[in-house]
Coordinates of C-alpha atoms in Angstrom, one line a residue:
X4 CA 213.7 189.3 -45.1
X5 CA 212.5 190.2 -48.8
X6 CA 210.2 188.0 -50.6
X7 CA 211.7 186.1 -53.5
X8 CA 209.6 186.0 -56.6
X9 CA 209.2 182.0 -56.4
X10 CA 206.9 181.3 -59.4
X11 CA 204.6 182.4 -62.2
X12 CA 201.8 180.5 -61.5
X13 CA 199.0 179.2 -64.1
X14 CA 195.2 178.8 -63.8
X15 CA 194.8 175.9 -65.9
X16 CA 191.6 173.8 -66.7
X17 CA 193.9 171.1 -67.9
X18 CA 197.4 171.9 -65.7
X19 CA 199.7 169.0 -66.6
X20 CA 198.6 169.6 -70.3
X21 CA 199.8 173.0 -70.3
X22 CA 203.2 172.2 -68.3
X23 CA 203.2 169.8 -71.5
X24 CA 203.1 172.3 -74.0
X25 CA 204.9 174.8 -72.1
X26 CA 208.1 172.6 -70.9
X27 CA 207.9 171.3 -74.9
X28 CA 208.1 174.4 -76.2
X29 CA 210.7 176.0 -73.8
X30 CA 212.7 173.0 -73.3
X31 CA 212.3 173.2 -69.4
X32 CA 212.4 170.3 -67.2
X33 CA 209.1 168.9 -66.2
X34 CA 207.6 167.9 -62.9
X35 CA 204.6 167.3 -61.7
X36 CA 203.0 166.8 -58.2
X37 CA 200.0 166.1 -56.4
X38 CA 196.2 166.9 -57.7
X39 CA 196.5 167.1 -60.9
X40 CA 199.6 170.5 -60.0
X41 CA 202.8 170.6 -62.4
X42 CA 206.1 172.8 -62.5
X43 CA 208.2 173.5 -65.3
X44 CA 211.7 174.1 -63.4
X45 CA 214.1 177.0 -64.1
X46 CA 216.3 177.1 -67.5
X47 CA 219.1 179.0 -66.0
X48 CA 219.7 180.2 -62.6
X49 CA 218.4 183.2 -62.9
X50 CA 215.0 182.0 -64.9
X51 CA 211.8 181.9 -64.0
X52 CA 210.0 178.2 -61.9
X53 CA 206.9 178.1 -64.0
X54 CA 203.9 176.1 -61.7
X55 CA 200.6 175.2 -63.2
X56 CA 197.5 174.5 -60.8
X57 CA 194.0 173.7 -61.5
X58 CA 191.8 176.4 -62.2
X59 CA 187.9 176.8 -63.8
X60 CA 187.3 180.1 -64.6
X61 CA 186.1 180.8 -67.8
X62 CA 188.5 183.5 -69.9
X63 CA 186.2 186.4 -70.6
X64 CA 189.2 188.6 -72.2
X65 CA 193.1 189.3 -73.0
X66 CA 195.4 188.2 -70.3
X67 CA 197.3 190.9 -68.1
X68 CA 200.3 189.0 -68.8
X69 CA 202.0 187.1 -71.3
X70 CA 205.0 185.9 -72.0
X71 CA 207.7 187.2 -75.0
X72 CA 209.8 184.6 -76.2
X73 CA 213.2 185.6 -77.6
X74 CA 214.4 184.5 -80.9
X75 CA 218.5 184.4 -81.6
X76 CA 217.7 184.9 -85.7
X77 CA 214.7 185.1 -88.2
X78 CA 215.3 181.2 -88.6
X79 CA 214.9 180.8 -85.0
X80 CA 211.7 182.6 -84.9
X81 CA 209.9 180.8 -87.4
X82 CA 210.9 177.3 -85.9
X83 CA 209.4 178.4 -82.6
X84 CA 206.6 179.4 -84.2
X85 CA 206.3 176.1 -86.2
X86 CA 207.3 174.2 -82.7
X87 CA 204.2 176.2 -80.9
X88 CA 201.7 174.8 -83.6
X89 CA 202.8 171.4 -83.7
X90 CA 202.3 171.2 -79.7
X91 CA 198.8 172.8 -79.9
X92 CA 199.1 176.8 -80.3
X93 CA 197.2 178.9 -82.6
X94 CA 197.8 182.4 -84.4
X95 CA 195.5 185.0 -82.8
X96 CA 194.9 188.6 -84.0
X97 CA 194.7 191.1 -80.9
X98 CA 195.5 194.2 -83.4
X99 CA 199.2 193.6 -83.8
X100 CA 199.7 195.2 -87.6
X101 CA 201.5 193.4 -90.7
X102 CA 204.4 195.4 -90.2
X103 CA 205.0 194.4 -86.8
X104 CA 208.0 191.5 -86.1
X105 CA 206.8 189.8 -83.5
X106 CA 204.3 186.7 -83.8
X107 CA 201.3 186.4 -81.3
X108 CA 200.0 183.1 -80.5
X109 CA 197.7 181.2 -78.0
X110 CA 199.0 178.2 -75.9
X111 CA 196.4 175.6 -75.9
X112 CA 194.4 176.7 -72.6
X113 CA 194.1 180.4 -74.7
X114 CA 196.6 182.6 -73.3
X115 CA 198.4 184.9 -75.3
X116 CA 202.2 184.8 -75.6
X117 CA 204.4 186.6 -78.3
X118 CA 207.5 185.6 -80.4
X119 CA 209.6 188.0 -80.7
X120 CA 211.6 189.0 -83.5
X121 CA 215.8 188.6 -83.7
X122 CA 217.6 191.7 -82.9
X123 CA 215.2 193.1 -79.6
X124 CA 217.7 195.0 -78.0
X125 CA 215.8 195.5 -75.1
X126 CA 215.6 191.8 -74.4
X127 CA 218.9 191.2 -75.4
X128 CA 220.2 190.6 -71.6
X129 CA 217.9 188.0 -70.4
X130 CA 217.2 184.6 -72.2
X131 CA 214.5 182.5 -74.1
X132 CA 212.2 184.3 -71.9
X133 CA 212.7 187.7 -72.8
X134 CA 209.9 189.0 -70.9
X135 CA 206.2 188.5 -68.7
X136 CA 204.5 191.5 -70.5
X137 CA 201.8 192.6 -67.9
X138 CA 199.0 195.7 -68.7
X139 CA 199.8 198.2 -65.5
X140 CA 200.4 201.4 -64.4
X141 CA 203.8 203.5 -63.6
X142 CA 202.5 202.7 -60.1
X143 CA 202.4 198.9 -59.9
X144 CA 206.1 198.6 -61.7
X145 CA 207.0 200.8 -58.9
X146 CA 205.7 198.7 -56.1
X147 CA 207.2 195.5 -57.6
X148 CA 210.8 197.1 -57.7
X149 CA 210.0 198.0 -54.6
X150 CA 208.4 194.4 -53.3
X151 CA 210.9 192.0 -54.9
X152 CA 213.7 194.8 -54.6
X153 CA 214.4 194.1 -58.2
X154 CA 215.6 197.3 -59.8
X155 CA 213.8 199.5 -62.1
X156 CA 215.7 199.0 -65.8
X157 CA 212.9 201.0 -67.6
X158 CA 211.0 204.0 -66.7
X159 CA 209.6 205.9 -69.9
X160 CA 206.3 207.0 -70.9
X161 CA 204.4 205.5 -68.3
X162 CA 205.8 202.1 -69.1
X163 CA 208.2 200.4 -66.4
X164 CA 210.1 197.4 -66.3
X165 CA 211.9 195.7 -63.5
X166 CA 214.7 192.6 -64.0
X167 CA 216.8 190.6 -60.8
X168 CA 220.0 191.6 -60.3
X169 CA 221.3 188.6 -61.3
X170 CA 219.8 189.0 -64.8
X171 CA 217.1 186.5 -66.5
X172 CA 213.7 187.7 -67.8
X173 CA 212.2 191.2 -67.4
X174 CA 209.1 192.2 -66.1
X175 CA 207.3 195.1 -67.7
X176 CA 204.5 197.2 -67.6
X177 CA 202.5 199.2 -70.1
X178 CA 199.7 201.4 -69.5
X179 CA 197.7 203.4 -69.1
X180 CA 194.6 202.2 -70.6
X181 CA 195.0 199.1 -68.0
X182 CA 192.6 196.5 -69.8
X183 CA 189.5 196.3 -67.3
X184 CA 190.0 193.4 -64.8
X185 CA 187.7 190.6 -65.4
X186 CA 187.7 188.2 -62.8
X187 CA 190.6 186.1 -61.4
X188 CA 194.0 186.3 -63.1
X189 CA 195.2 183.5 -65.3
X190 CA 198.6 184.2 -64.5
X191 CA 199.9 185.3 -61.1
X192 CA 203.0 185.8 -58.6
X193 CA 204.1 183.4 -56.1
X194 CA 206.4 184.9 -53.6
X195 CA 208.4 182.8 -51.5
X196 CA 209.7 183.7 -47.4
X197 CA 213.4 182.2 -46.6
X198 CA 213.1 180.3 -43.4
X199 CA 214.1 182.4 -40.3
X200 CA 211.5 185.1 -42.1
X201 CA 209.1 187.0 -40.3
X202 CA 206.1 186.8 -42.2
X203 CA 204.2 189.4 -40.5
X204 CA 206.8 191.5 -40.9
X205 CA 207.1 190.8 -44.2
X206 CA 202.9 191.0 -45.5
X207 CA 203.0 194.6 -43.4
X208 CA 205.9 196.0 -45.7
X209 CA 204.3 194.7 -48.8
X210 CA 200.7 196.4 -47.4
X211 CA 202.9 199.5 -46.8
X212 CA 204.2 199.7 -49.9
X213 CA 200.3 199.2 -51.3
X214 CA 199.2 195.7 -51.1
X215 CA 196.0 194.6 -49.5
X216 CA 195.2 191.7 -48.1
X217 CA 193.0 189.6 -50.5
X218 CA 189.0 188.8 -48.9
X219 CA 189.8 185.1 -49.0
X220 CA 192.9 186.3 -46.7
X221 CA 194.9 182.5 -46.8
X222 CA 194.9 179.7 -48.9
X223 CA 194.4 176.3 -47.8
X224 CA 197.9 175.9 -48.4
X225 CA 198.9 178.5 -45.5
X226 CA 199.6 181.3 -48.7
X227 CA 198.7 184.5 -47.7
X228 CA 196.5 186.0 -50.3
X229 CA 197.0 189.7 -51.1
X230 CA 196.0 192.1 -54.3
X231 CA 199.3 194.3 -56.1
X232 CA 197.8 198.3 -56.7
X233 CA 196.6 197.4 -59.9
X234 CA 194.2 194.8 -57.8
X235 CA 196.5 191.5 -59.6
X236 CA 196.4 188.5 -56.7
X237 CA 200.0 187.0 -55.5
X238 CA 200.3 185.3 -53.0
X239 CA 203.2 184.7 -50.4
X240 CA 204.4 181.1 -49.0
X241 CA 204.6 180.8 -45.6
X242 CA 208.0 179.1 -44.4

């Protein structure tokens, strides 16, 4: 049994804050949990379960990931944009140009995430989360296709993007230069096993394909802790 891609999970120092802003400015359905965890549920059946847990690291640099947010028209953009800083974003500079479309922002915890203009072809197919941008190699987009069996729908240049067969947001890849890893991700994947899985099976095909298992090895939560080729942490849910 494959691995479905259950969740992009946030580090946060204040978690239901974030779902907060996040579920504002997206729209999703809120829910929170137990010690201090929250969820922002799916927008369509093929989007993305967004879960926030409590995290301290400091942020010493530029996220590998980031989310683009589509825009339907130039009108659309700007009340994004406008609906971002009324719930607590700011406009950051990480060298995007004047001439460039797309707006880049910080959420309130300080990871990046990008408007992107009307008309993005490329993103045309998935919905108001066009994309999780991640800084990787050819390699890692490879292993992912591979992992979630999502299949490759860009492979140019050393860039790579994957999306699931039944549509929703892309994930993509652009590199090389990868950004130097510095410490734990902010953002990571949560993988999920269907119930009759075998989950040794399941952690040796991922290692096979070139996963390793992570030094803490399991969560307290009975995840299994492993590190992607590019050395990003997921983790996969026992049944």
């Amino acid at each position: 049994m494959t691995s479905q891609l259950f969740a992009i999970r946030f580090h946060a120092h204040r978690p239901t804050g974030l779902a907060r802003f996040w579920s504002g400015l997206l729209g999703g359905e809120l829910s929170t949990g137990p010690d201090n965890e929250a969820a922002i549920l799916p927008l369509d059946p093929a989007g993305l379960r967004i879960r926030f847990v409590p995290g301290q690291e400091p942020k010493t640099g530029r996220n590998r990931a980031h989310f683009d947010l589509t825009s339907a028209s130039p009108e659309d953009q700007l009340q994004t944009v406008a609906r971002a800083l009324e719930l607590g974003a700011r406009h950051i500079d990480v060298g995007q140009r004047p001439e460039d479309g797309h707006v880049v922002l910080a959420d309130p915890d300080d990871n990046e995430f990008c408007v992107i203009e009307a008309g993005n072809k490329f993103l045309a197919d998935t919905g108001v989360i066009g994309a999780l941008a991640c800084d990787g190699t050819r390699e890692v987009g490879y292993f992912w296709s591979e992992a979630l069996r999502w299949p490759l729908v860009w492979d140019q240049d050393q860039e790579t993007a994957i999306q699931s067969p039944h549509g929703g947001p892309k994930i993509t890849w652009g590199g090389p230069p990868v950004a130097p890893k510095a410490g734990t991700n902010r953002l990571s994947f949560e993988l999920a096993l269907p119930a009759d899985a075998d989950v040794e099976a399941e952690i040796d095909r991922l290692i096979s394909l070139g996963a390793v298992r992570a030094h803490a090895g399991e969560g307290e939560d009975g995840r299994v802790l492993l590190l992607d080729p590019d050395d990003n942490e997921f983790s996969v849910q026992r049944p």
